[in-house]
Each structure stands twice: as structure tokens, then as C-alpha cells.
Amino acid sequence: MGKSRVVYRCTECASATPKWGGRCAVCEAWNSLVEETEGAPVAAPTGPSSPAMPIGQVDAQCSQPHPTGIAELDRVLGGGLVPGSVTLLGGEPGIGKSTLLLQLLAKWPQRTLYVSAEESAQQVRLRAERLDAVRPELWLLPETSLPHILAAIDAVQPQLVVIDSIQTIADPAVPSAPGSVVQVRGCAHRLVAEAKRRNLPVLMVGHVTKEGGLAGPRVLEHIVDTVLSFEGDRHHSLRLLRATKHRFGPTNELGVFAMEGEGLVGVPDASSLFLTDRRTGVPGSAITPTLEGQRPLLVEVQALTNKVHATGVPPRRSAQGLDGGRLALLLAVLERRARMVMGEFEVFASAVGGVRLTEPGADLALCTALVSALTERPLLPEVVVFGEVGLAGEVRQVAHAERRLAEAARMGFTRAIVPANSPRSTTGIALTRVGSVAEALVAAGLSGRAGS
Ligand code: TYD
Ligand code: MG
């Protein structure tokens, strides 16, 4: 054991410095340095050494994913859990991480071990009863000490392990408080090594708070194979699951759940959920068929504009579920290329239902929603809008138009405003092809200008 000393560790990038400061010198994060007593450095994991071999001789079979039995989770994971993989499930407290993982364990065909480092065995048992997860091959260990956890894995020989949570377990050999970066990273390294050695899939819960107060997840992202993030508004039942890092598949798939009395229920038909509370005939609303990975989703984009009388202060622009920079760009395009004077209006724009619209295919819907709000003219209720908008005001094609239109048709929409060179559609939806934002506004009945 080396002599212990105090260092200041960055909770974002895990770099250490002997002197405290308001900003990490390495990754430039603000207020991320926490005091820590550092003992002997945590030994790097030493797995079994394997010889080099021709790539064709590598067995690809053993990294086939095993379906979890939870369709929305499998969708995000690209088929299921890969043996020996380590997955971090991040999310704010109370979002439903423990619930999801308990449901997963209950569905797993072989023996599983749930390490509860936060809740007592009784609490977990009660929750398991509620979730109908009490089954003989689900083993439970209320424990926070890493050596005891490893011993239990040896004794129980599970085929799937859940650690709930990585921030609350600790290795007594490491002279640092539970939850500190050194502990979290050390424990995670050790668990990753075990997972690889035993070819055992391991899932770890990682808490993230809005303030980023807890140590961990950023640091852990580099260590694990997959990072899942579980999001949603605690006041609503909707929960969205995404992979932000995935070594075994795509990272853009979206899983949709609803938190019900009997646990998390998959929502295969998310479009109808997002459109449930929609009111038609109201200005400032446009429906866009967006793609989340392979999944088409109909999302309502809303906008509100409000004339401000104060001079000298730039009017407010606020974007929820949309990129603020994109909103600013589109407002400029509307002003310069479609003569929609937005300068003296406060603008609020949002994607409804807790979704984040990040793809440019939603540009045109946002533009029409903004102008609809400005002109106080509603769009026709049977219309969907999509297309990327360029700086010259041109409307550009987006990928998978047919899949978007099929989803719109399925939800009962009959007209679509689409980029001029979109491919022909067999969905039966009447297409209005537009080459510019100005044309789109005319097509949407929001402007009499441009060409007509
Ligand atoms: P939990 O899984 O404990 O969240 P986390 O592990 O992310 O902190 O879920 C907590 C919330 O979920 C709690 O407020 C109650 C709610 N809940 C339900 O609505 N239905 C259920 O069946 C369960 C188990 C929890
Ligand atoms: Mg929990």
C-alpha cells in the first residue's frame, strides 16, 4: 500500500490534481473537482491473456445477443444482452431503473443475481411481488461490499448479474469513500474483469442527478460496453430508453415504456401515445413523422409566439425537446427567405411528449408550426410535414420518406408536405412537394406568397 494523500478528482474525466480549482484543467468542466484520499493506485484488471490469432478464426458466435424477453429493451440493445458484456443503466432517481432490471431478471431463463446495495431484501421482495418477479432462479443479495459480491457470484453461479447501484458499492481495500470516483471506477473495473472472465452479462445502475452531484457515470462510460439512459418526466408515465454507447449494435434505437401499477409496460405503438392529447385546429402545431433509429414516430411540434414591447432586450427564444441553435437558425431562415418577421416576438417551441427531436427532418415541421403560431392560422388536421431546411430556405430530402409516410398513413393522415425530390409513395397519402420553405408555407395554407 502506498502512502495516502489528498487529491482533487474531476467527476467528469477522472483526472486528478493536487490543487483544488473551480475548473478542471484537463476537460475544462466547471465545479467538477472533489476531494479524495488516494491510496495505492487501483490495479488495472488483468484478465486471462489471449494469444493473437487470424481474424477469421475468432469465434463470432459467442457474442450473439441473448433476447431479454422485454421487446422494447431488445430493440434498444439490438437483439438482447451479449454474454460477458457490461451495461450501465443511467437515469435520475425514481425514474424506474430498479423496476426495469427486476423485470428483466424475472424474464431471464437462467439463474440470476440481483445485488441490492440501496434497498433492503424486504423492500426488493415487496417490489418483486408487485412486479410478479418472485421466482426460484432469481437470487437476491443485499450487499455493498465488493469482495462479498464477488464471493456471492462464485457461490450462486448466476448467468446474469445486476448491481444496483455502482455508486453504493465499495471495495474496503480502497481507502476512499463509497461513491467517490476512485471507488466507483475501481469497482467497475473489477466487475468488468469478472464479466469478461466468466462470460457473464452484468448490468449496473448509475445514478445521474440534474446537478451531476454523484460521482461516476461519465467516468464509467469508458469502462463499460453499453450505456443506456432511461429518461422521462416523473410526473408522467412515459419512459424513454436509449443507448448512448453500444459496442454491439446501433445507438439510435428508442425504447418506449409506460410506468404502470404493475411495473413498466412496453409501448409498441408510440405514435398513438404521442398524439393522444393532440388538439386539432389550434395554431402553432404541426405533426412530423420522425425516425428514431429504425422506428418511425409521429410527434407534435408546437410553437408559441408573443409580441414583446420592450425595446433593447433581445426577445426570448426557448426550445424544449428541440435544439436551441436549430430554432435560432430556422427563425433566421424564415425571416430572410420567407419574409416572416420574427424579430419582435418571443418564441417558444417544443416537441410534445418528452421526446427529443434531433434529426433535421423535423425542420420543416418546426417552421410551419412557427409560422402557424405567428399568423394564428392552424394547419389542416390531416397533414404531416417533414424535410430538412437549408440556409438558402431550400427544403432538402430526408432519409426513409416511405417509412415515415407509412406511419402517417397508419395513424390516419391523408396529406403530406414533403421535399420536392422525395421518391414516389405507395402509401396513398397525397403528397405536396415543395422546394423551399416559402412554398411549404403556401402549401400549408399559411401564406399567400411565393409562386401563387
Ligand atoms: P424505481 O425503479 O425505484 O426507480 P429508480 O431505481 O430509477 O430510482 O421506480 C420508482 C418509481 O416507480 C416509484 O416512484 C414508484 C414507481 N413504480 C410504479 O409506478 N409502478 C411499479 O410497479 C413500481 C415497481 C414502481
Ligand atoms: Mg433504484
CSV table of C-alpha atoms and ligand atoms in Angstrom, one decimal:
chain,number,residue,atom,x,y,z
A,1,MET,CA,0.0,0.0,0.0
A,2,GLY,CA,1.3,3.4,-0.9
A,3,LYS,CA,1.1,6.4,1.4
A,4,SER,CA,-2.3,8.0,1.2
A,5,ARG,CA,-2.6,11.6,0.0
A,6,VAL,CA,-5.3,14.0,-0.8
A,7,VAL,CA,-6.0,14.8,-4.4
A,8,TYR,CA,-8.8,16.6,-6.2
A,9,ARG,CA,-10.5,14.3,-8.7
A,10,CYS,CA,-12.7,15.5,-11.6
A,11,THR,CA,-16.0,13.8,-11.6
A,12,GLU,CA,-16.3,14.3,-15.4
A,13,CYS,CA,-13.0,13.0,-16.7
A,14,ALA,CA,-11.5,11.4,-13.6
A,15,SER,CA,-8.2,13.3,-13.9
A,16,ALA,CA,-6.5,14.1,-10.6
A,17,THR,CA,-4.8,17.3,-9.5
A,18,PRO,CA,-3.0,18.1,-6.2
A,19,LYS,CA,-4.6,21.6,-6.1
A,20,TRP,CA,-8.3,22.5,-6.0
A,21,GLY,CA,-9.8,24.8,-8.6
A,22,GLY,CA,-13.1,25.8,-9.9
A,23,ARG,CA,-12.5,24.2,-13.2
A,24,CYS,CA,-10.8,21.0,-14.3
A,25,ALA,CA,-7.6,21.8,-16.2
A,26,VAL,CA,-7.9,18.7,-18.3
A,27,CYS,CA,-11.6,18.6,-19.5
A,28,GLU,CA,-12.5,22.2,-18.6
A,29,ALA,CA,-15.6,21.1,-16.7
A,30,TRP,CA,-16.7,23.6,-14.1
A,31,ASN,CA,-17.1,22.7,-10.4
A,32,SER,CA,-16.3,19.1,-11.0
A,33,LEU,CA,-13.3,18.6,-8.6
A,34,VAL,CA,-14.0,16.6,-5.4
A,35,GLU,CA,-11.6,15.9,-2.6
A,36,GLU,CA,-10.4,12.4,-2.4
A,37,THR,CA,-7.9,10.4,-0.4
A,38,GLU,CA,-5.9,8.4,-2.7
A,39,GLY,CA,-4.1,5.2,-1.5
A,40,ALA,CA,-2.3,2.8,-3.7
A,41,PRO,CA,-3.5,3.1,-7.3
A,42,VAL,CA,-6.2,0.7,-8.2
A,43,ALA,CA,-4.7,-2.2,-10.0
A,44,ALA,CA,-5.6,-2.4,-13.7
A,45,PRO,CA,-7.8,-5.5,-14.3
A,46,THR,CA,-5.7,-8.5,-15.5
A,47,GLY,CA,-7.9,-10.8,-17.5
A,48,PRO,CA,-6.7,-14.1,-18.9
A,49,SER,CA,-4.2,-13.2,-21.6
A,50,SER,CA,-5.2,-14.5,-25.0
A,51,PRO,CA,-2.9,-15.1,-27.9
A,52,ALA,CA,-3.1,-13.2,-31.2
A,53,MET,CA,-4.9,-15.1,-34.0
A,54,PRO,CA,-6.1,-14.6,-37.6
A,55,ILE,CA,-9.4,-12.7,-37.5
A,56,GLY,CA,-11.2,-15.5,-39.4
A,57,GLN,CA,-10.6,-17.9,-36.5
A,58,VAL,CA,-12.2,-15.7,-33.9
A,59,ASP,CA,-15.5,-17.2,-32.7
A,60,ALA,CA,-18.2,-14.7,-33.5
A,61,GLN,CA,-20.9,-17.0,-32.3
A,62,CYS,CA,-20.2,-16.4,-28.6
A,63,SER,CA,-21.0,-12.7,-28.9
A,64,GLN,CA,-24.5,-13.3,-30.2
A,65,PRO,CA,-27.0,-11.3,-28.2
A,66,HIS,CA,-29.5,-13.2,-26.0
A,67,PRO,CA,-33.0,-11.8,-26.1
A,68,THR,CA,-34.1,-10.4,-22.8
A,69,GLY,CA,-37.8,-11.1,-23.3
A,70,ILE,CA,-38.6,-7.4,-22.9
A,71,ALA,CA,-39.2,-6.3,-26.5
A,72,GLU,CA,-38.5,-2.6,-26.0
A,73,LEU,CA,-35.2,-3.3,-24.3
A,74,ASP,CA,-34.2,-5.8,-27.0
A,75,ARG,CA,-34.9,-3.1,-29.6
A,76,VAL,CA,-32.5,-0.7,-27.9
A,77,LEU,CA,-29.9,-3.4,-27.4
A,78,GLY,CA,-30.0,-4.6,-30.9
A,79,GLY,CA,-31.4,-8.0,-30.1
A,80,GLY,CA,-30.5,-8.6,-26.4
A,81,LEU,CA,-27.6,-8.9,-24.0
A,82,VAL,CA,-24.3,-10.2,-25.2
A,83,PRO,CA,-22.5,-12.7,-22.9
A,84,GLY,CA,-19.7,-11.1,-21.0
A,85,SER,CA,-21.0,-7.6,-21.8
A,86,VAL,CA,-21.2,-4.8,-19.2
A,87,THR,CA,-24.1,-2.4,-19.4
A,88,LEU,CA,-24.6,0.8,-17.4
A,89,LEU,CA,-28.2,1.9,-16.9
A,90,GLY,CA,-28.2,5.6,-16.1
A,91,GLY,CA,-31.1,7.8,-15.1
A,92,GLU,CA,-32.4,10.1,-12.4
A,93,PRO,CA,-33.6,8.7,-9.1
A,94,GLY,CA,-37.1,7.4,-9.2
A,95,ILE,CA,-37.3,7.0,-13.0
A,96,GLY,CA,-37.7,3.2,-12.8
A,97,LYS,CA,-34.2,1.7,-13.2
A,98,SER,CA,-34.6,-0.8,-10.4
A,99,THR,CA,-38.1,-1.7,-11.7
A,100,LEU,CA,-36.8,-2.3,-15.2
A,101,LEU,CA,-33.9,-4.5,-14.1
A,102,LEU,CA,-36.0,-6.6,-11.7
A,103,GLN,CA,-38.4,-7.2,-14.6
A,104,LEU,CA,-35.5,-8.2,-16.8
A,105,LEU,CA,-34.2,-10.7,-14.2
A,106,ALA,CA,-37.6,-12.2,-13.8
A,107,LYS,CA,-37.8,-12.9,-17.5
A,108,TRP,CA,-34.2,-14.3,-17.8
A,109,PRO,CA,-34.4,-18.1,-18.5
A,110,GLN,CA,-31.4,-19.0,-16.2
A,111,ARG,CA,-30.3,-18.2,-12.7
A,112,THR,CA,-29.8,-14.5,-12.0
A,113,LEU,CA,-28.4,-12.4,-9.1
A,114,TYR,CA,-29.7,-9.1,-8.0
A,115,VAL,CA,-27.3,-7.2,-5.8
A,116,SER,CA,-29.2,-4.6,-3.9
A,117,ALA,CA,-26.9,-2.0,-2.4
A,118,GLU,CA,-29.6,0.5,-1.8
A,119,GLU,CA,-32.7,-1.2,-0.6
A,120,SER,CA,-33.2,-4.0,1.9
A,121,ALA,CA,-34.1,-7.5,0.9
A,122,GLN,CA,-37.6,-6.9,2.2
A,123,GLN,CA,-38.1,-3.9,0.0
A,124,VAL,CA,-36.9,-5.7,-3.0
A,125,ARG,CA,-39.1,-8.7,-2.3
A,126,LEU,CA,-42.2,-6.4,-1.9
A,127,ARG,CA,-41.4,-4.8,-5.2
A,128,ALA,CA,-40.8,-8.1,-6.9
A,129,GLU,CA,-44.2,-9.3,-5.7
A,130,ARG,CA,-45.8,-6.3,-7.2
A,131,LEU,CA,-44.0,-7.0,-10.5
A,132,ASP,CA,-44.7,-10.7,-10.4
A,133,ALA,CA,-41.0,-11.3,-10.3
A,134,VAL,CA,-40.7,-13.7,-7.4
A,135,ARG,CA,-39.3,-16.8,-9.0
A,136,PRO,CA,-36.9,-19.5,-7.8
A,137,GLU,CA,-34.0,-18.7,-10.0
A,138,LEU,CA,-33.9,-15.0,-9.0
A,139,TRP,CA,-31.3,-14.7,-6.2
A,140,LEU,CA,-31.1,-11.6,-4.1
A,141,LEU,CA,-28.1,-10.2,-2.2
A,142,PRO,CA,-28.4,-7.1,-0.1
A,143,GLU,CA,-24.7,-6.1,0.0
A,144,THR,CA,-22.5,-3.1,-0.6
A,145,SER,CA,-19.0,-4.7,-0.2
A,146,LEU,CA,-17.4,-5.7,-3.5
A,147,PRO,CA,-15.5,-8.8,-2.1
A,148,HIS,CA,-18.7,-10.2,-0.7
A,149,ILE,CA,-20.5,-9.6,-4.0
A,150,LEU,CA,-17.7,-11.4,-5.9
A,151,ALA,CA,-17.9,-14.3,-3.4
A,152,ALA,CA,-21.7,-14.5,-4.0
A,153,ILE,CA,-21.2,-14.6,-7.7
A,154,ASP,CA,-18.8,-17.5,-7.1
A,155,ALA,CA,-21.3,-19.3,-4.8
A,156,VAL,CA,-24.5,-18.7,-6.8
A,157,GLN,CA,-23.1,-19.0,-10.3
A,158,PRO,CA,-25.6,-16.7,-11.9
A,159,GLN,CA,-26.0,-16.3,-15.7
A,160,LEU,CA,-26.9,-12.6,-15.3
A,161,VAL,CA,-26.0,-10.1,-12.6
A,162,VAL,CA,-27.5,-6.7,-11.7
A,163,ILE,CA,-25.6,-4.3,-9.4
A,164,ASP,CA,-28.0,-1.7,-8.1
A,165,SER,CA,-26.2,0.7,-7.9
A,166,ILE,CA,-22.5,1.0,-8.8
A,167,GLN,CA,-22.3,4.2,-6.7
A,168,THR,CA,-23.3,2.5,-3.5
A,169,ILE,CA,-20.9,-0.5,-3.6
A,170,ALA,CA,-17.3,-0.2,-2.3
A,171,ASP,CA,-14.1,-2.1,-2.0
A,172,PRO,CA,-12.9,-1.9,1.6
A,173,ALA,CA,-9.3,-2.2,0.3
A,174,VAL,CA,-9.6,1.1,-1.4
A,175,PRO,CA,-9.2,4.0,1.1
A,176,SER,CA,-11.8,6.2,-0.4
A,177,ALA,CA,-15.5,6.8,0.4
A,178,PRO,CA,-18.3,4.9,-1.5
A,179,GLY,CA,-19.4,6.9,-4.4
A,180,SER,CA,-16.1,8.6,-4.9
A,181,VAL,CA,-14.6,8.4,-8.4
A,182,VAL,CA,-11.8,6.1,-7.3
A,183,GLN,CA,-14.3,3.7,-5.7
A,184,VAL,CA,-16.8,3.7,-8.5
A,185,ARG,CA,-14.1,3.3,-11.1
A,186,GLY,CA,-12.2,0.6,-9.1
A,187,CYS,CA,-15.4,-1.4,-8.5
A,188,ALA,CA,-16.5,-1.1,-12.1
A,189,HIS,CA,-13.1,-2.2,-13.4
A,190,ARG,CA,-13.2,-5.2,-11.2
A,191,LEU,CA,-16.8,-6.2,-12.3
A,192,VAL,CA,-15.9,-5.7,-15.9
A,193,ALA,CA,-12.9,-8.1,-15.5
A,194,GLU,CA,-15.2,-10.6,-13.8
A,195,ALA,CA,-17.8,-10.3,-16.5
A,196,LYS,CA,-15.3,-10.9,-19.3
A,197,ARG,CA,-13.6,-13.8,-17.4
A,198,ARG,CA,-16.9,-15.6,-16.7
A,199,ASN,CA,-18.6,-14.6,-20.0
A,200,LEU,CA,-21.3,-13.2,-17.7
A,201,PRO,CA,-23.5,-10.3,-18.7
A,202,VAL,CA,-23.5,-7.6,-16.0
A,203,LEU,CA,-25.8,-4.6,-15.7
A,204,MET,CA,-25.0,-1.8,-13.3
A,205,VAL,CA,-27.3,1.1,-12.3
A,206,GLY,CA,-25.7,4.5,-12.2
A,207,HIS,CA,-27.5,7.5,-10.8
A,208,VAL,CA,-27.3,10.8,-12.5
A,209,THR,CA,-28.7,13.9,-10.9
A,210,LYS,CA,-29.5,17.1,-12.8
A,211,GLU,CA,-26.7,18.8,-10.9
A,212,GLY,CA,-24.3,16.0,-11.7
A,213,GLY,CA,-23.6,15.7,-7.9
A,214,LEU,CA,-22.9,12.0,-7.9
A,215,ALA,CA,-19.6,10.6,-9.0
A,216,GLY,CA,-19.5,8.1,-11.7
A,217,PRO,CA,-21.3,7.8,-14.9
A,218,ARG,CA,-19.1,9.9,-17.1
A,219,VAL,CA,-16.1,8.1,-15.8
A,220,LEU,CA,-17.8,4.7,-16.3
A,221,GLU,CA,-18.8,5.3,-19.9
A,222,HIS,CA,-15.3,4.4,-21.0
A,223,ILE,CA,-15.1,1.3,-19.0
A,224,VAL,CA,-18.4,-0.4,-20.0
A,225,ASP,CA,-19.6,-1.8,-23.3
A,226,THR,CA,-23.0,-0.2,-23.3
A,227,VAL,CA,-24.5,2.8,-21.8
A,228,LEU,CA,-28.3,3.0,-21.6
A,229,SER,CA,-30.1,6.1,-20.5
A,230,PHE,CA,-33.5,6.0,-19.0
A,231,GLU,CA,-35.4,9.2,-19.3
A,232,GLY,CA,-38.8,10.7,-18.7
A,233,ASP,CA,-40.7,13.1,-16.6
A,234,ARG,CA,-41.5,11.6,-13.2
A,235,HIS,CA,-44.9,13.3,-13.3
A,236,HIS,CA,-45.8,11.4,-16.5
A,237,SER,CA,-45.8,7.7,-17.1
A,238,LEU,CA,-43.8,7.8,-20.3
A,239,ARG,CA,-40.3,6.5,-20.1
A,240,LEU,CA,-37.8,6.5,-23.0
A,241,LEU,CA,-34.8,4.2,-23.2
A,242,ARG,CA,-31.8,4.9,-25.4
A,243,ALA,CA,-28.3,3.6,-25.9
A,244,THR,CA,-25.8,6.4,-25.9
A,245,LYS,CA,-22.9,3.9,-26.3
A,246,HIS,CA,-23.1,0.4,-27.6
A,247,ARG,CA,-20.3,-1.8,-28.7
A,248,PHE,CA,-22.6,-4.4,-30.1
A,249,GLY,CA,-25.1,-2.5,-32.2
A,250,PRO,CA,-26.6,0.8,-33.2
A,251,THR,CA,-27.0,3.6,-30.7
A,252,ASN,CA,-30.0,5.3,-32.2
A,253,GLU,CA,-32.9,3.0,-31.3
A,254,LEU,CA,-35.6,4.2,-28.9
A,255,GLY,CA,-37.4,2.0,-26.4
A,256,VAL,CA,-40.7,3.3,-25.1
A,257,PHE,CA,-42.3,2.3,-21.8
A,258,ALA,CA,-45.2,3.4,-19.6
A,259,MET,CA,-44.8,3.1,-15.9
A,260,GLU,CA,-48.0,1.4,-14.6
A,261,GLY,CA,-49.1,0.0,-11.4
A,262,GLU,CA,-47.7,-3.4,-12.3
A,263,GLY,CA,-44.3,-2.1,-13.5
A,264,LEU,CA,-43.0,-1.0,-16.8
A,265,VAL,CA,-45.1,-1.9,-19.8
A,266,GLY,CA,-43.7,-1.7,-23.4
A,267,VAL,CA,-45.4,0.7,-25.7
A,268,PRO,CA,-45.0,-0.7,-29.2
A,269,ASP,CA,-47.4,1.8,-30.8
A,270,ALA,CA,-45.7,5.0,-29.6
A,271,SER,CA,-47.1,7.3,-32.2
A,272,SER,CA,-50.7,7.0,-30.9
A,273,LEU,CA,-49.4,7.7,-27.4
A,274,PHE,CA,-47.7,10.9,-28.5
A,275,LEU,CA,-50.8,12.1,-30.3
A,276,THR,CA,-53.3,11.2,-27.6
A,277,ASP,CA,-53.7,14.7,-26.2
A,278,ARG,CA,-53.4,16.5,-29.5
A,279,ARG,CA,-56.0,19.2,-30.2
A,280,THR,CA,-56.7,19.9,-33.9
A,281,GLY,CA,-57.5,23.3,-35.3
A,282,VAL,CA,-55.1,25.1,-33.0
A,283,PRO,CA,-52.5,27.4,-34.4
A,284,GLY,CA,-48.8,26.6,-33.7
A,285,SER,CA,-49.0,22.9,-34.1
A,286,ALA,CA,-47.5,20.6,-36.8
A,287,ILE,CA,-47.2,16.8,-36.9
A,288,THR,CA,-44.0,15.3,-38.2
A,289,PRO,CA,-43.1,11.7,-38.9
A,290,THR,CA,-39.7,11.4,-37.4
A,291,LEU,CA,-37.3,8.4,-37.3
A,292,GLU,CA,-35.7,7.3,-34.1
A,293,GLY,CA,-33.3,4.6,-35.4
A,294,GLN,CA,-35.5,2.3,-37.4
A,295,ARG,CA,-38.6,3.4,-35.7
A,296,PRO,CA,-41.0,5.9,-37.2
A,297,LEU,CA,-42.8,8.1,-34.7
A,298,LEU,CA,-45.4,10.8,-35.2
A,299,VAL,CA,-44.5,13.7,-33.0
A,300,GLU,CA,-46.3,17.0,-32.5
A,301,VAL,CA,-44.2,20.1,-32.7
A,302,GLN,CA,-45.7,23.2,-31.0
A,303,ALA,CA,-44.8,26.8,-31.2
A,304,LEU,CA,-46.0,30.0,-29.5
A,305,THR,CA,-45.0,33.5,-30.5
A,306,ASN,CA,-45.7,36.5,-28.4
A,307,LYS,CA,-45.1,40.1,-29.3
A,308,VAL,CA,-42.8,41.9,-26.9
A,309,HIS,CA,-43.0,45.7,-26.4
A,310,ALA,CA,-39.8,46.2,-24.5
A,311,THR,CA,-37.0,47.5,-26.7
A,312,GLY,CA,-33.3,46.9,-26.4
A,313,VAL,CA,-33.7,43.5,-25.0
A,314,PRO,CA,-33.4,40.6,-27.4
A,315,PRO,CA,-36.7,38.6,-27.2
A,316,ARG,CA,-36.7,35.2,-25.6
A,317,ARG,CA,-36.3,32.1,-27.6
A,318,SER,CA,-36.9,28.8,-25.8
A,319,ALA,CA,-36.7,25.3,-27.2
A,320,GLN,CA,-37.9,22.1,-25.4
A,321,GLY,CA,-37.1,18.8,-26.9
A,322,LEU,CA,-35.6,20.7,-29.8
A,323,ASP,CA,-32.2,22.1,-30.4
A,324,GLY,CA,-32.0,25.7,-29.4
A,325,GLY,CA,-29.4,26.5,-32.1
A,326,ARG,CA,-31.6,24.9,-34.8
A,327,LEU,CA,-34.5,27.0,-33.6
A,328,ALA,CA,-32.5,30.2,-33.9
A,329,LEU,CA,-31.3,29.1,-37.4
A,330,LEU,CA,-34.8,28.4,-38.6
A,331,LEU,CA,-36.1,31.7,-37.3
A,332,ALA,CA,-33.4,33.5,-39.3
A,333,VAL,CA,-34.2,31.5,-42.4
A,334,LEU,CA,-37.9,32.3,-42.0
A,335,GLU,CA,-37.2,36.0,-41.6
A,336,ARG,CA,-34.7,36.2,-44.5
A,337,ARG,CA,-36.1,33.7,-47.0
A,338,ALA,CA,-39.9,33.7,-46.3
A,339,ARG,CA,-40.3,37.3,-45.0
A,340,MET,CA,-41.8,36.2,-41.8
A,341,VAL,CA,-40.8,39.0,-39.3
A,342,MET,CA,-39.9,37.2,-36.1
A,343,GLY,CA,-37.6,39.8,-34.6
A,344,GLU,CA,-40.0,41.4,-32.1
A,345,PHE,CA,-41.6,38.2,-30.9
A,346,GLU,CA,-40.7,35.9,-28.0
A,347,VAL,CA,-40.6,32.4,-29.4
A,348,PHE,CA,-41.3,29.2,-27.5
A,349,ALA,CA,-41.1,25.8,-29.3
A,350,SER,CA,-41.3,22.3,-28.1
A,351,ALA,CA,-41.6,18.7,-29.1
A,352,VAL,CA,-44.5,17.2,-27.2
A,353,GLY,CA,-44.4,14.1,-25.1
A,354,GLY,CA,-40.9,14.2,-23.7
A,355,VAL,CA,-39.2,13.3,-27.0
A,356,ARG,CA,-36.1,15.0,-28.2
A,357,LEU,CA,-36.2,15.8,-31.9
A,358,THR,CA,-32.6,15.9,-33.0
A,359,GLU,CA,-32.9,15.0,-36.7
A,360,PRO,CA,-33.0,17.7,-39.3
A,361,GLY,CA,-36.1,16.1,-40.9
A,362,ALA,CA,-38.1,17.9,-38.3
A,363,ASP,CA,-37.0,21.4,-39.6
A,364,LEU,CA,-39.9,21.9,-41.9
A,365,ALA,CA,-42.5,21.0,-39.3
A,366,LEU,CA,-40.9,23.4,-36.8
A,367,CYS,CA,-41.0,26.1,-39.5
A,368,THR,CA,-44.7,25.6,-40.2
A,369,ALA,CA,-45.5,25.4,-36.5
A,370,LEU,CA,-43.7,28.7,-36.0
A,371,VAL,CA,-45.5,30.5,-38.9
A,372,SER,CA,-48.8,28.9,-37.9
A,373,ALA,CA,-48.3,30.4,-34.4
A,374,LEU,CA,-47.3,33.8,-35.9
A,375,THR,CA,-50.2,34.0,-38.3
A,376,GLU,CA,-52.7,32.4,-35.9
A,377,ARG,CA,-53.7,30.0,-38.7
A,378,PRO,CA,-53.9,26.3,-37.9
A,379,LEU,CA,-52.7,23.7,-40.2
A,380,LEU,CA,-55.2,21.2,-41.7
A,381,PRO,CA,-55.6,18.4,-39.2
A,382,GLU,CA,-54.9,15.6,-41.8
A,383,VAL,CA,-51.5,17.0,-42.8
A,384,VAL,CA,-48.0,15.8,-41.8
A,385,VAL,CA,-44.8,17.8,-42.6
A,386,PHE,CA,-41.2,16.8,-43.0
A,387,GLY,CA,-38.0,17.9,-44.6
A,388,GLU,CA,-34.6,19.4,-43.8
A,389,VAL,CA,-34.3,23.2,-44.2
A,390,GLY,CA,-31.1,24.7,-45.6
A,391,LEU,CA,-29.8,28.2,-45.1
A,392,ALA,CA,-31.0,29.3,-48.5
A,393,GLY,CA,-34.5,28.4,-47.5
A,394,GLU,CA,-34.4,25.3,-49.6
A,395,VAL,CA,-36.1,22.1,-48.5
A,396,ARG,CA,-33.9,19.0,-48.6
A,397,GLN,CA,-34.7,15.4,-48.9
A,398,VAL,CA,-34.5,13.2,-45.8
A,399,ALA,CA,-33.9,9.5,-45.4
A,400,HIS,CA,-36.7,6.9,-45.4
A,401,ALA,CA,-39.5,9.1,-46.6
A,402,GLU,CA,-41.6,6.0,-47.4
A,403,ARG,CA,-41.3,4.6,-43.9
A,404,ARG,CA,-42.4,8.0,-42.4
A,405,LEU,CA,-45.3,8.2,-44.8
A,406,ALA,CA,-46.4,4.7,-44.0
A,407,GLU,CA,-46.5,5.5,-40.3
A,408,ALA,CA,-48.5,8.7,-41.0
A,409,ALA,CA,-51.0,6.7,-43.2
A,410,ARG,CA,-51.3,4.1,-40.4
A,411,MET,CA,-52.3,6.9,-38.0
A,412,GLY,CA,-55.0,8.2,-40.4
A,413,PHE,CA,-53.2,11.2,-42.0
A,414,THR,CA,-54.0,11.7,-45.7
A,415,ARG,CA,-51.8,14.6,-46.8
A,416,ALA,CA,-48.1,15.3,-46.5
A,417,ILE,CA,-45.9,18.3,-47.3
A,418,VAL,CA,-42.6,16.8,-48.4
A,419,PRO,CA,-39.3,17.7,-50.0
A,420,ALA,CA,-39.6,18.2,-53.8
A,421,ASN,CA,-37.5,15.2,-54.8
A,422,SER,CA,-39.0,12.7,-52.4
A,423,PRO,CA,-39.5,9.3,-54.0
A,424,ARG,CA,-42.9,8.2,-55.1
A,425,SER,CA,-45.1,6.8,-52.4
A,426,THR,CA,-47.4,3.8,-52.4
A,427,THR,CA,-49.0,4.7,-49.1
A,428,GLY,CA,-51.9,6.5,-50.6
A,429,ILE,CA,-51.1,9.8,-48.9
A,430,ALA,CA,-51.4,12.8,-51.2
A,431,LEU,CA,-48.0,14.4,-51.4
A,432,THR,CA,-47.4,18.1,-51.9
A,433,ARG,CA,-43.8,18.5,-53.0
A,434,VAL,CA,-42.1,21.7,-52.0
A,435,GLY,CA,-38.7,23.1,-52.9
A,436,SER,CA,-38.5,25.9,-50.4
A,437,VAL,CA,-39.8,27.0,-47.1
A,438,ALA,CA,-41.9,29.7,-48.8
A,439,GLU,CA,-43.6,27.1,-50.9
A,440,ALA,CA,-44.2,24.9,-47.9
A,441,LEU,CA,-45.9,27.8,-46.1
A,442,VAL,CA,-48.2,28.3,-49.2
A,443,ALA,CA,-48.9,24.6,-49.3
A,444,ALA,CA,-49.8,24.6,-45.6
A,445,GLY,CA,-52.2,27.5,-46.2
A,446,LEU,CA,-50.2,29.9,-44.0
A,447,SER,CA,-49.0,32.3,-46.7
A,448,GLY,CA,-50.4,33.6,-50.0
A,449,ARG,CA,-46.9,34.5,-51.3
A,450,ALA,CA,-44.3,32.6,-53.2
A,451,GLY,CA,-45.3,31.5,-56.7
A,452,SER,CA,-49.1,31.9,-56.3
B,1,TYD,P1,-37.6,2.7,-9.2
B,1,TYD,O1,-37.4,1.5,-10.1
B,1,TYD,O2,-37.3,2.5,-7.8
B,1,TYD,O3,-36.7,3.9,-9.7
B,1,TYD,P2,-35.1,4.0,-9.7
B,1,TYD,O4,-34.5,2.7,-9.4
B,1,TYD,O5,-34.7,4.6,-11.0
B,1,TYD,O6,-34.8,5.0,-8.6
B,1,TYD,O7,-39.0,3.3,-9.5
B,1,TYD,C1,-39.5,4.2,-8.6
B,1,TYD,C2,-40.9,4.8,-9.1
B,1,TYD,O8,-41.6,3.9,-9.9
B,1,TYD,C3,-41.7,5.0,-7.8
B,1,TYD,O9,-42.0,6.3,-7.7
B,1,TYD,C4,-42.9,4.1,-7.9
B,1,TYD,C5,-43.0,3.8,-9.4
B,1,TYD,N1,-43.5,2.4,-9.6
B,1,TYD,C6,-44.7,2.3,-10.3
B,1,TYD,O10,-45.4,3.3,-10.6
B,1,TYD,N2,-45.1,1.0,-10.5
B,1,TYD,C7,-44.5,-0.1,-10.2
B,1,TYD,O11,-44.9,-1.2,-10.4
B,1,TYD,C8,-43.2,0.1,-9.5
B,1,TYD,C9,-42.4,-1.1,-9.0
B,1,TYD,C10,-42.8,1.4,-9.2
B,2,MG,MG,-33.4,2.1,-7.7
